[in-house]
Amino acid sequence: MATVPNRWWALPVVLVAVFMTTLDFFIANVAVPSMRAGLPADGSQAQLVIAGYGLAYAAGLVVAGRLGDLHGPRRVFAAGLALFTLASAACGAAPGAWALILARVVQGVAAALLAPQVLTLLGGLYRGADRARAFGWYGTAVGLAGVSGQVIGGLLIAADPWELGWRACFLVNVPLGLLALAVTPRLVPAVPPASAHLPAPSPSPAREPRRRAGGARRGAGLDVAGGGLDVAGAGMVAAGLVAVVLPLAQGREQGWPAWTWLCLAASVPLLAGFARRQRRLAAAGRQPLLDLDVFGEKGFAGGLVAVALLFGGSAGLSFVLALYLQEGLGLGPAAAGAVCTALNAGFLAGSSRTAALARRLGAGVPLVGAATLLLGLLLLHHVMAGAGDGVAYQVAGTLLVTGAGMGLLMSPLISTTLARVRPERSGAAAGVLGTVQETGGVLGGTLTGTVLLGSLESGWETAARAGLAVPAVCALGVLAVTALALRRAPGGRRAPVDSQAARACR
């Protein structure tokens, strides 16, 4: 592919979108107490404000990846950015709880439209060392947004600009979104859709009459044989993902009623049927909604497991900190945010060292990051047993170590998971990765909340330490997966993170 002029100007534009959509998942947790009092909203409605976003996000990612393949990633990126900005304004202006929930669902749909296009754009605009560096910055943006929710949300609510209160947590997206949308046509080059890399379908002669009979539907862009959107497959995967994420998000709050277990059971045939349909379409020479061969890309499946565990642990840690600092230690939103700046500082310090460590350790960098993350969580578990005014400072100290582990791990892990995926599968890979991130986050947050809230009778210190065990187990899982991947790498510890990973985050 020829070099795209000024391609580096595109990077901050797409990373702004990444930061906003990731931050919005975490910042809403901080706004919940003020939101419940201001709207007002009951506990179930407050949960839906969080879950509605994650649910729509997870359910729409695979379809959004295919839309980018069909219509071009820049066009779908711009549409998603416009919708996200509009939905953020609707969230900030919501007159009641159900209006806010609806706006959050629309926000999740818009975030789903954006996420796969960002990864496809990065894969299409950059090659070799530049591609590794771009994915490294992507990982940094995702990680920084994830650890910044408590800080930014707390500061916005405490500052209370123009007496907006919790609404400022959503309205802050509007100027950023409008600015990014205004410069997208000029700074983000058009990248051919992934379908341009694929050969035209070649159905057998026996299928030719049936193909001609479907001409009208092809004209509408919905015929699978013509390379359009697989509407039936889209419905199956969306329903299957909703059946997984919805009960996980709402089950704990409602006491795990029968419908949650029925949904989880129904997700199995839905997702299995979707997979069978995609394989049949591919075998028939048609373009499936999701190219399942992407799971055979080198390192992709193992990377997905590690990413799911990492985001599950991150969401669980965010849940523990949001409750422990404010309700356990009695800190206000601003003070809790100040403590959490240590997590940000550690993350930035760790991510800034990945390039130097990659030159010395190669593929061993994610292993070092996972070990550092686990150490930080174990130290945090220890200091949470203490009492007195000094506990908050001790928590901040352990968060420096935890954040450094996340910083060392996030960029190399995402880079190695995506950088070797072939261009024609970039849309599929992006949709799958985003789905795994979101589902992993919902699962990690749900498990952590179940454990923590179930232990409250024993006091906040015991409950917080019990809840923290879930992120610690996730970090241990990431450590095991990265160690296994390093052992299987042809060059062992000295093998590069990817083709040029030593410069991924320089």
Short mmCIF file of N, CA, C and O in Angstrom, two decimals, residues 194-202 285-287 424:
data_model
loop_
_atom_site.label_atom_id
_atom_site.label_comp_id
_atom_site.label_asym_id
_atom_site.label_seq_id
_atom_site.Cartn_x
_atom_site.Cartn_y
_atom_site.Cartn_z
N ALA A 194 -12.27 -3.34 4.01
CA ALA A 194 -11.60 -4.64 4.00
C ALA A 194 -12.12 -5.53 2.89
O ALA A 194 -11.40 -6.39 2.38
N SER A 195 -13.37 -5.32 2.45
CA SER A 195 -13.91 -6.15 1.38
C SER A 195 -13.17 -5.94 0.07
O SER A 195 -13.21 -6.78 -0.82
N ALA A 196 -12.45 -4.79 -0.06
CA ALA A 196 -11.68 -4.55 -1.27
C ALA A 196 -10.51 -5.50 -1.40
O ALA A 196 -9.97 -5.71 -2.49
N HIS A 197 -10.07 -6.08 -0.28
CA HIS A 197 -8.95 -7.02 -0.31
C HIS A 197 -9.40 -8.44 -0.67
O HIS A 197 -8.58 -9.32 -0.85
N LEU A 198 -10.71 -8.67 -0.69
CA LEU A 198 -11.23 -10.02 -0.87
C LEU A 198 -11.56 -10.28 -2.33
O LEU A 198 -12.04 -9.39 -3.04
N PRO A 199 -11.36 -11.52 -2.81
CA PRO A 199 -11.78 -11.85 -4.16
C PRO A 199 -13.29 -11.88 -4.26
O PRO A 199 -13.99 -12.11 -3.27
N ALA A 200 -13.82 -11.59 -5.43
CA ALA A 200 -15.27 -11.63 -5.62
C ALA A 200 -15.77 -13.05 -5.41
O ALA A 200 -15.12 -14.02 -5.78
N PRO A 201 -16.94 -13.20 -4.78
CA PRO A 201 -17.49 -14.54 -4.57
C PRO A 201 -17.68 -15.26 -5.90
O PRO A 201 -18.05 -14.65 -6.90
N SER A 202 -17.44 -16.57 -5.90
CA SER A 202 -17.57 -17.36 -7.12
C SER A 202 -18.49 -18.54 -6.86
O SER A 202 -18.03 -19.66 -6.61
N GLY A 285 -19.04 -19.67 -0.82
CA GLY A 285 -18.43 -18.61 -1.59
C GLY A 285 -19.03 -17.25 -1.34
O GLY A 285 -18.83 -16.33 -2.13
N ARG A 286 -19.78 -17.08 -0.26
CA ARG A 286 -20.41 -15.82 0.08
C ARG A 286 -19.61 -15.12 1.17
O ARG A 286 -18.77 -15.73 1.82
N GLN A 287 -19.90 -13.84 1.40
CA GLN A 287 -19.20 -13.07 2.41
C GLN A 287 -19.97 -13.15 3.73
O GLN A 287 -21.06 -12.62 3.85
N GLU A 424 -7.49 -8.04 5.16
CA GLU A 424 -8.84 -8.43 4.78
C GLU A 424 -9.66 -8.93 5.96
O GLU A 424 -10.87 -9.10 5.86
#
